[in-house]
Amino acid sequence: MKKAIMTLAVFVMAFGNVGLAQNMAKLPEMDKQVMRYYGVRHNGDLRPAQAVVTQLNGDKSRYTYTYDEYDYYLIEEFVENYNGTDWQPAEMVTYEYDFDGNVLEQFGQVWNGSGWENATFTSYTYEDYMVKEVIYQTWDGSNWVNDTKKVYDYQDSVSTILFWKWNGSTWSSDELYTYTYDGNTIELVVQYMQGGAWQNKTRYIYTLDFSENITEITIEAWVNYSMWDYMENLVYDYQDGVYVSMSVYFGYGDPQYRMEYAYEDGNAVLGEATHRLANGQYAPYEGEIEMAYGFNYDVIRFYGSVVEMTYLDVTKVDENAQTVSFNVYPTPAETEIQIQAEGFQKAEIFTLTGQMLLESVQNTINVSGLASGIYLLKVYDQTGNSATQKLVVK
C-alpha cells in the first residue's frame, strides 16, 4: 500500500505530531497511540472519514474508512484509484477486535480487476493489555506464509522491539530497536544482526520541549564500524501548540524538504509536501504527510504530494437502542438498490461526514445520481428503530 502506516518503524522514522510526542515518554503509551488507529479503544469524537491523496504525477488515490456503529472501531479501510474518469477499487483492509477493543487481526486484499485477492494477514497478541507480539503474513496463492514478526519488551527507561524474519522454516532475529528515555531526550538505536552479533545501523535522537512536543529529530548513521555520523535533522514548528510544519535539513542552510498543513478547528484538512529547487524555490514533492486531528492529536499518515482529509464526528451519528435487521443489494450498486427489511418504513443515505443526501419511503432507491464512493445507508422500521450499514456505489 502507498500509505506509510503499516509498521511501527515507519511511525518512528518521522515522528512530529503533538499526540505521538506526548506519548513518547514510555514505549507502551507510544505503541498504544500507534495501535489506536488500528483498533485500540478511541476516546475522541472524530474519526478520519475520507482522504484524497494526489501524487506528483497527478495520480489520485481515495481512502475511505468505515467504523463499527456501536463502538466506532475502524472495521474497514477501502482504497480506490482514479483512472481519469471514475474511481476503481484497489485495496481493502478489514479488522477484528477482542472484547477490550484491541485489534486481533488485520486482513488485506487487493483488487485484480474482477475480484478481491488475499494479500496480507496480521495477528496481534497482548499481555497485561499491551501488545506483546505482532506477526505479519503474506498470501502465496494458496496459503498464508510467515513474513516478519515484532516482539515488544517494555521497561521503565529502556524498551525494545525485536524484529524477526521468517527464513522458510524458522524465525531468525533481524533488527533490534532500543529506546532509551532520559528527561526531554529519547534515543532510538536501530541494530541489525550480522555474524551472530548486533551491529549498529542508525540512531535517532528526539528532543522534546516542556509540553512534550518533539521539536527536533537528529538522525545519524554508524560509519566505519566505529562512530556515529550526522545524516539529517527534522525540525518541527508549532503555532499556539498546533503542529504546522516539518522541515528536513541535510546540512546547513535552508531545508531540503518541507511538509506544511492547514487546519480547521484543530484538525489537519490539507497537507502538502515540497522540496527545495536549485533556485531556492519550493516545488511539489512526494513525501510522508502526517494528518493530525482530534483532541487526542491522533495522526494518520500518507505518502504523496497533497492530502485532503475529511472527518466523521461520531457524536452526530444518531443511534437507537433497538436496531433493524436488513439486507441491501446489489453491492456495489450502480443504478438502484433494493432493501429487504421487516416492517420497512424509510431509508436515508448519508455521506461519511453525516450529510443526508437521499430519503425514501420506498425500498427501491435510485442511486445513479450519487458519485462513486462509500456512503452510510440508514434504514428505519415502523416502530422507529433503525440500523446503519455501508453502501458502496460505483
PDB file of N, CA and C in Angstrom, residues 136-205:
ATOM      1  N   TYR A 136       3.289 -10.828  10.869  1.00  0.00           N
ATOM      2  CA  TYR A 136       2.851 -10.426   9.540  1.00  0.00           C
ATOM      3  C   TYR A 136       2.993 -11.613   8.588  1.00  0.00           C
ATOM      4  N   GLN A 137       1.940 -11.870   7.806  1.00  0.00           N
ATOM      5  CA  GLN A 137       1.958 -12.951   6.837  1.00  0.00           C
ATOM      6  C   GLN A 137       1.528 -12.433   5.468  1.00  0.00           C
ATOM      7  N   THR A 138       1.956 -13.132   4.418  1.00  0.00           N
ATOM      8  CA  THR A 138       1.552 -12.809   3.052  1.00  0.00           C
ATOM      9  C   THR A 138       0.940 -14.049   2.409  1.00  0.00           C
ATOM     10  N   TRP A 139       0.122 -13.832   1.379  1.00  0.00           N
ATOM     11  CA  TRP A 139      -0.575 -14.911   0.684  1.00  0.00           C
ATOM     12  C   TRP A 139       0.249 -15.348  -0.520  1.00  0.00           C
ATOM     13  N   ASP A 140       0.558 -16.661  -0.613  1.00  0.00           N
ATOM     14  CA  ASP A 140       1.370 -17.160  -1.721  1.00  0.00           C
ATOM     15  C   ASP A 140       0.537 -17.736  -2.856  1.00  0.00           C
ATOM     16  N   GLY A 141      -0.766 -17.534  -2.815  1.00  0.00           N
ATOM     17  CA  GLY A 141      -1.649 -18.065  -3.833  1.00  0.00           C
ATOM     18  C   GLY A 141      -2.511 -19.192  -3.339  1.00  0.00           C
ATOM     19  N   SER A 142      -2.054 -19.839  -2.262  1.00  0.00           N
ATOM     20  CA  SER A 142      -2.834 -20.938  -1.683  1.00  0.00           C
ATOM     21  C   SER A 142      -2.771 -20.990  -0.163  1.00  0.00           C
ATOM     22  N   ASN A 143      -1.743 -20.383   0.426  1.00  0.00           N
ATOM     23  CA  ASN A 143      -1.585 -20.434   1.879  1.00  0.00           C
ATOM     24  C   ASN A 143      -1.030 -19.111   2.396  1.00  0.00           C
ATOM     25  N   TRP A 144      -1.262 -18.893   3.710  1.00  0.00           N
ATOM     26  CA  TRP A 144      -0.629 -17.767   4.381  1.00  0.00           C
ATOM     27  C   TRP A 144       0.779 -18.176   4.793  1.00  0.00           C
ATOM     28  N   VAL A 145       1.761 -17.326   4.470  1.00  0.00           N
ATOM     29  CA  VAL A 145       3.168 -17.617   4.737  1.00  0.00           C
ATOM     30  C   VAL A 145       3.720 -16.552   5.669  1.00  0.00           C
ATOM     31  N   ASN A 146       4.426 -16.980   6.721  1.00  0.00           N
ATOM     32  CA  ASN A 146       5.050 -16.030   7.642  1.00  0.00           C
ATOM     33  C   ASN A 146       6.015 -15.115   6.894  1.00  0.00           C
ATOM     34  N   ASP A 147       6.079 -13.852   7.324  1.00  0.00           N
ATOM     35  CA  ASP A 147       6.999 -12.901   6.717  1.00  0.00           C
ATOM     36  C   ASP A 147       7.893 -12.277   7.789  1.00  0.00           C
ATOM     37  N   THR A 148       7.307 -11.491   8.688  1.00  0.00           N
ATOM     38  CA  THR A 148       8.075 -10.870   9.758  1.00  0.00           C
ATOM     39  C   THR A 148       7.287 -10.931  11.063  1.00  0.00           C
ATOM     40  N   LYS A 149       7.997 -10.656  12.154  1.00  0.00           N
ATOM     41  CA  LYS A 149       7.389 -10.684  13.485  1.00  0.00           C
ATOM     42  C   LYS A 149       8.036  -9.603  14.338  1.00  0.00           C
ATOM     43  N   LYS A 150       7.228  -8.965  15.216  1.00  0.00           N
ATOM     44  CA  LYS A 150       7.749  -7.990  16.172  1.00  0.00           C
ATOM     45  C   LYS A 150       7.413  -8.450  17.581  1.00  0.00           C
ATOM     46  N   VAL A 151       8.391  -8.395  18.473  1.00  0.00           N
ATOM     47  CA  VAL A 151       8.200  -8.765  19.873  1.00  0.00           C
ATOM     48  C   VAL A 151       8.609  -7.574  20.732  1.00  0.00           C
ATOM     49  N   TYR A 152       7.707  -7.168  21.654  1.00  0.00           N
ATOM     50  CA  TYR A 152       7.903  -5.974  22.463  1.00  0.00           C
ATOM     51  C   TYR A 152       8.332  -6.332  23.878  1.00  0.00           C
ATOM     52  N   ASP A 153       9.264  -5.541  24.417  1.00  0.00           N
ATOM     53  CA  ASP A 153       9.691  -5.664  25.813  1.00  0.00           C
ATOM     54  C   ASP A 153       9.654  -4.266  26.417  1.00  0.00           C
ATOM     55  N   TYR A 154       8.731  -4.057  27.366  1.00  0.00           N
ATOM     56  CA  TYR A 154       8.527  -2.732  27.956  1.00  0.00           C
ATOM     57  C   TYR A 154       9.261  -2.623  29.290  1.00  0.00           C
ATOM     58  N   GLN A 155      10.103  -1.592  29.408  1.00  0.00           N
ATOM     59  CA  GLN A 155      10.811  -1.319  30.655  1.00  0.00           C
ATOM     60  C   GLN A 155      10.639   0.161  30.991  1.00  0.00           C
ATOM     61  N   ASP A 156      11.093   0.564  32.184  1.00  0.00           N
ATOM     62  CA  ASP A 156      10.905   1.940  32.624  1.00  0.00           C
ATOM     63  C   ASP A 156      11.722   2.940  31.813  1.00  0.00           C
ATOM     64  N   SER A 157      13.008   2.675  31.652  1.00  0.00           N
ATOM     65  CA  SER A 157      13.861   3.641  30.970  1.00  0.00           C
ATOM     66  C   SER A 157      14.425   3.123  29.655  1.00  0.00           C
ATOM     67  N   VAL A 158      14.395   1.813  29.446  1.00  0.00           N
ATOM     68  CA  VAL A 158      14.886   1.223  28.203  1.00  0.00           C
ATOM     69  C   VAL A 158      13.885   0.165  27.755  1.00  0.00           C
ATOM     70  N   SER A 159      13.365   0.320  26.544  1.00  0.00           N
ATOM     71  CA  SER A 159      12.424  -0.646  25.991  1.00  0.00           C
ATOM     72  C   SER A 159      12.885  -1.054  24.609  1.00  0.00           C
ATOM     73  N   THR A 160      12.441  -2.236  24.168  1.00  0.00           N
ATOM     74  CA  THR A 160      12.932  -2.748  22.893  1.00  0.00           C
ATOM     75  C   THR A 160      11.807  -3.337  22.056  1.00  0.00           C
ATOM     76  N   ILE A 161      12.036  -3.328  20.751  1.00  0.00           N
ATOM     77  CA  ILE A 161      11.216  -4.073  19.803  1.00  0.00           C
ATOM     78  C   ILE A 161      12.172  -4.934  18.985  1.00  0.00           C
ATOM     79  N   LEU A 162      11.970  -6.246  19.052  1.00  0.00           N
ATOM     80  CA  LEU A 162      12.815  -7.181  18.318  1.00  0.00           C
ATOM     81  C   LEU A 162      12.081  -7.640  17.074  1.00  0.00           C
ATOM     82  N   PHE A 163      12.690  -7.420  15.920  1.00  0.00           N
ATOM     83  CA  PHE A 163      12.119  -7.814  14.636  1.00  0.00           C
ATOM     84  C   PHE A 163      12.715  -9.167  14.215  1.00  0.00           C
ATOM     85  N   TRP A 164      11.834 -10.069  13.802  1.00  0.00           N
ATOM     86  CA  TRP A 164      12.240 -11.385  13.332  1.00  0.00           C
ATOM     87  C   TRP A 164      11.865 -11.544  11.866  1.00  0.00           C
ATOM     88  N   LYS A 165      12.652 -12.328  11.133  1.00  0.00           N
ATOM     89  CA  LYS A 165      12.383 -12.616   9.726  1.00  0.00           C
ATOM     90  C   LYS A 165      12.204 -14.121   9.555  1.00  0.00           C
ATOM     91  N   TRP A 166      11.180 -14.511   8.788  1.00  0.00           N
ATOM     92  CA  TRP A 166      10.913 -15.928   8.534  1.00  0.00           C
ATOM     93  C   TRP A 166      11.789 -16.398   7.380  1.00  0.00           C
ATOM     94  N   ASN A 167      12.580 -17.455   7.607  1.00  0.00           N
ATOM     95  CA  ASN A 167      13.501 -17.932   6.574  1.00  0.00           C
ATOM     96  C   ASN A 167      12.975 -19.149   5.816  1.00  0.00           C
ATOM     97  N   GLY A 168      11.700 -19.468   5.995  1.00  0.00           N
ATOM     98  CA  GLY A 168      11.100 -20.593   5.293  1.00  0.00           C
ATOM     99  C   GLY A 168      10.768 -21.747   6.193  1.00  0.00           C
ATOM    100  N   SER A 169      11.474 -21.826   7.331  1.00  0.00           N
ATOM    101  CA  SER A 169      11.212 -22.917   8.275  1.00  0.00           C
ATOM    102  C   SER A 169      11.246 -22.458   9.730  1.00  0.00           C
ATOM    103  N   THR A 170      12.040 -21.429  10.029  1.00  0.00           N
ATOM    104  CA  THR A 170      12.143 -20.928  11.401  1.00  0.00           C
ATOM    105  C   THR A 170      12.283 -19.408  11.387  1.00  0.00           C
ATOM    106  N   TRP A 171      12.101 -18.800  12.577  1.00  0.00           N
ATOM    107  CA  TRP A 171      12.302 -17.366  12.719  1.00  0.00           C
ATOM    108  C   TRP A 171      13.779 -17.094  13.022  1.00  0.00           C
ATOM    109  N   SER A 172      14.318 -16.035  12.431  1.00  0.00           N
ATOM    110  CA  SER A 172      15.676 -15.593  12.749  1.00  0.00           C
ATOM    111  C   SER A 172      15.634 -14.106  13.074  1.00  0.00           C
ATOM    112  N   SER A 173      16.381 -13.684  14.097  1.00  0.00           N
ATOM    113  CA  SER A 173      16.388 -12.286  14.501  1.00  0.00           C
ATOM    114  C   SER A 173      16.960 -11.425  13.382  1.00  0.00           C
ATOM    115  N   ASP A 174      16.331 -10.263  13.166  1.00  0.00           N
ATOM    116  CA  ASP A 174      16.687  -9.434  12.019  1.00  0.00           C
ATOM    117  C   ASP A 174      17.139  -8.039  12.443  1.00  0.00           C
ATOM    118  N   GLU A 175      16.293  -7.321  13.197  1.00  0.00           N
ATOM    119  CA  GLU A 175      16.636  -5.987  13.657  1.00  0.00           C
ATOM    120  C   GLU A 175      16.197  -5.804  15.100  1.00  0.00           C
ATOM    121  N   LEU A 176      16.870  -4.896  15.806  1.00  0.00           N
ATOM    122  CA  LEU A 176      16.551  -4.589  17.193  1.00  0.00           C
ATOM    123  C   LEU A 176      16.433  -3.083  17.347  1.00  0.00           C
ATOM    124  N   TYR A 177      15.277  -2.633  17.852  1.00  0.00           N
ATOM    125  CA  TYR A 177      15.055  -1.220  18.142  1.00  0.00           C
ATOM    126  C   TYR A 177      15.129  -1.044  19.656  1.00  0.00           C
ATOM    127  N   THR A 178      16.057  -0.211  20.124  1.00  0.00           N
ATOM    128  CA  THR A 178      16.227   0.031  21.551  1.00  0.00           C
ATOM    129  C   THR A 178      15.963   1.499  21.852  1.00  0.00           C
ATOM    130  N   TYR A 179      14.972   1.745  22.735  1.00  0.00           N
ATOM    131  CA  TYR A 179      14.597   3.093  23.133  1.00  0.00           C
ATOM    132  C   TYR A 179      15.135   3.372  24.533  1.00  0.00           C
ATOM    133  N   THR A 180      15.838   4.491  24.694  1.00  0.00           N
ATOM    134  CA  THR A 180      16.337   4.916  25.997  1.00  0.00           C
ATOM    135  C   THR A 180      15.767   6.297  26.303  1.00  0.00           C
ATOM    136  N   TYR A 181      15.160   6.455  27.490  1.00  0.00           N
ATOM    137  CA  TYR A 181      14.494   7.691  27.876  1.00  0.00           C
ATOM    138  C   TYR A 181      15.328   8.418  28.926  1.00  0.00           C
ATOM    139  N   ASP A 182      15.571   9.698  28.703  1.00  0.00           N
ATOM    140  CA  ASP A 182      16.374  10.480  29.626  1.00  0.00           C
ATOM    141  C   ASP A 182      15.871  11.914  29.606  1.00  0.00           C
ATOM    142  N   GLY A 183      14.933  12.216  30.521  1.00  0.00           N
ATOM    143  CA  GLY A 183      14.405  13.569  30.598  1.00  0.00           C
ATOM    144  C   GLY A 183      13.668  13.968  29.332  1.00  0.00           C
ATOM    145  N   ASN A 184      14.103  15.058  28.714  1.00  0.00           N
ATOM    146  CA  ASN A 184      13.441  15.521  27.500  1.00  0.00           C
ATOM    147  C   ASN A 184      14.103  14.979  26.234  1.00  0.00           C
ATOM    148  N   THR A 185      14.885  13.920  26.361  1.00  0.00           N
ATOM    149  CA  THR A 185      15.553  13.305  25.218  1.00  0.00           C
ATOM    150  C   THR A 185      15.229  11.820  25.157  1.00  0.00           C
ATOM    151  N   ILE A 186      14.934  11.361  23.968  1.00  0.00           N
ATOM    152  CA  ILE A 186      14.707   9.933  23.736  1.00  0.00           C
ATOM    153  C   ILE A 186      15.653   9.489  22.634  1.00  0.00           C
ATOM    154  N   GLU A 187      16.360   8.404  22.862  1.00  0.00           N
ATOM    155  CA  GLU A 187      17.291   7.873  21.881  1.00  0.00           C
ATOM    156  C   GLU A 187      16.792   6.523  21.373  1.00  0.00           C
ATOM    157  N   LEU A 188      16.729   6.401  20.055  1.00  0.00           N
ATOM    158  CA  LEU A 188      16.392   5.131  19.428  1.00  0.00           C
ATOM    159  C   LEU A 188      17.605   4.651  18.643  1.00  0.00           C
ATOM    160  N   VAL A 189      18.094   3.466  18.971  1.00  0.00           N
ATOM    161  CA  VAL A 189      19.200   2.863  18.238  1.00  0.00           C
ATOM    162  C   VAL A 189      18.668   1.655  17.486  1.00  0.00           C
ATOM    163  N   VAL A 190      18.881   1.652  16.173  1.00  0.00           N
ATOM    164  CA  VAL A 190      18.481   0.531  15.321  1.00  0.00           C
ATOM    165  C   VAL A 190      19.721  -0.294  15.010  1.00  0.00           C
ATOM    166  N   GLN A 191      19.626  -1.599  15.286  1.00  0.00           N
ATOM    167  CA  GLN A 191      20.733  -2.517  15.020  1.00  0.00           C
ATOM    168  C   GLN A 191      20.259  -3.666  14.138  1.00  0.00           C
ATOM    169  N   TYR A 192      21.192  -4.287  13.445  1.00  0.00           N
ATOM    170  CA  TYR A 192      20.878  -5.443  12.616  1.00  0.00           C
ATOM    171  C   TYR A 192      21.785  -6.606  13.011  1.00  0.00           C
ATOM    172  N   MET A 193      21.315  -7.810  12.739  1.00  0.00           N
ATOM    173  CA  MET A 193      22.065  -8.999  13.114  1.00  0.00           C
ATOM    174  C   MET A 193      23.052  -9.371  12.010  1.00  0.00           C
ATOM    175  N   GLN A 194      24.311  -9.547  12.401  1.00  0.00           N
ATOM    176  CA  GLN A 194      25.344  -9.963  11.450  1.00  0.00           C
ATOM    177  C   GLN A 194      26.393 -10.796  12.193  1.00  0.00           C
ATOM    178  N   GLY A 195      26.632 -11.970  11.685  1.00  0.00           N
ATOM    179  CA  GLY A 195      27.640 -12.826  12.296  1.00  0.00           C
ATOM    180  C   GLY A 195      27.319 -13.232  13.709  1.00  0.00           C
ATOM    181  N   GLY A 196      26.038 -13.321  14.013  1.00  0.00           N
ATOM    182  CA  GLY A 196      25.629 -13.734  15.350  1.00  0.00           C
ATOM    183  C   GLY A 196      25.696 -12.641  16.392  1.00  0.00           C
ATOM    184  N   ALA A 197      25.931 -11.397  15.968  1.00  0.00           N
ATOM    185  CA  ALA A 197      26.010 -10.279  16.925  1.00  0.00           C
ATOM    186  C   ALA A 197      25.261  -9.075  16.363  1.00  0.00           C
ATOM    187  N   TRP A 198      24.791  -8.199  17.270  1.00  0.00           N
ATOM    188  CA  TRP A 198      24.085  -6.990  16.852  1.00  0.00           C
ATOM    189  C   TRP A 198      25.087  -5.933  16.430  1.00  0.00           C
ATOM    190  N   GLN A 199      24.833  -5.339  15.239  1.00  0.00           N
ATOM    191  CA  GLN A 199      25.676  -4.271  14.707  1.00  0.00           C
ATOM    192  C   GLN A 199      24.851  -2.990  14.601  1.00  0.00           C
ATOM    193  N   ASN A 200      25.462  -1.878  14.982  1.00  0.00           N
ATOM    194  CA  ASN A 200      24.766  -0.600  14.880  1.00  0.00           C
ATOM    195  C   ASN A 200      24.439  -0.261  13.434  1.00  0.00           C
ATOM    196  N   LYS A 201      23.296   0.407  13.246  1.00  0.00           N
ATOM    197  CA  LYS A 201      22.872   0.814  11.906  1.00  0.00           C
ATOM    198  C   LYS A 201      22.502   2.302  11.876  1.00  0.00           C
ATOM    199  N   THR A 202      21.520   2.704  12.660  1.00  0.00           N
ATOM    200  CA  THR A 202      21.040   4.082  12.643  1.00  0.00           C
ATOM    201  C   THR A 202      20.666   4.505  14.052  1.00  0.00           C
ATOM    202  N   ARG A 203      20.826   5.806  14.339  1.00  0.00           N
ATOM    203  CA  ARG A 203      20.438   6.339  15.639  1.00  0.00           C
ATOM    204  C   ARG A 203      19.555   7.569  15.428  1.00  0.00           C
ATOM    205  N   TYR A 204      18.471   7.630  16.215  1.00  0.00           N
ATOM    206  CA  TYR A 204      17.543   8.759  16.176  1.00  0.00           C
ATOM    207  C   TYR A 204      17.527   9.394  17.570  1.00  0.00           C
ATOM    208  N   ILE A 205      17.764  10.690  17.638  1.00  0.00           N
ATOM    209  CA  ILE A 205      17.737  11.406  18.908  1.00  0.00           C
ATOM    210  C   ILE A 205      16.587  12.403  18.861  1.00  0.00           C
TER     211      ILE A 205
END
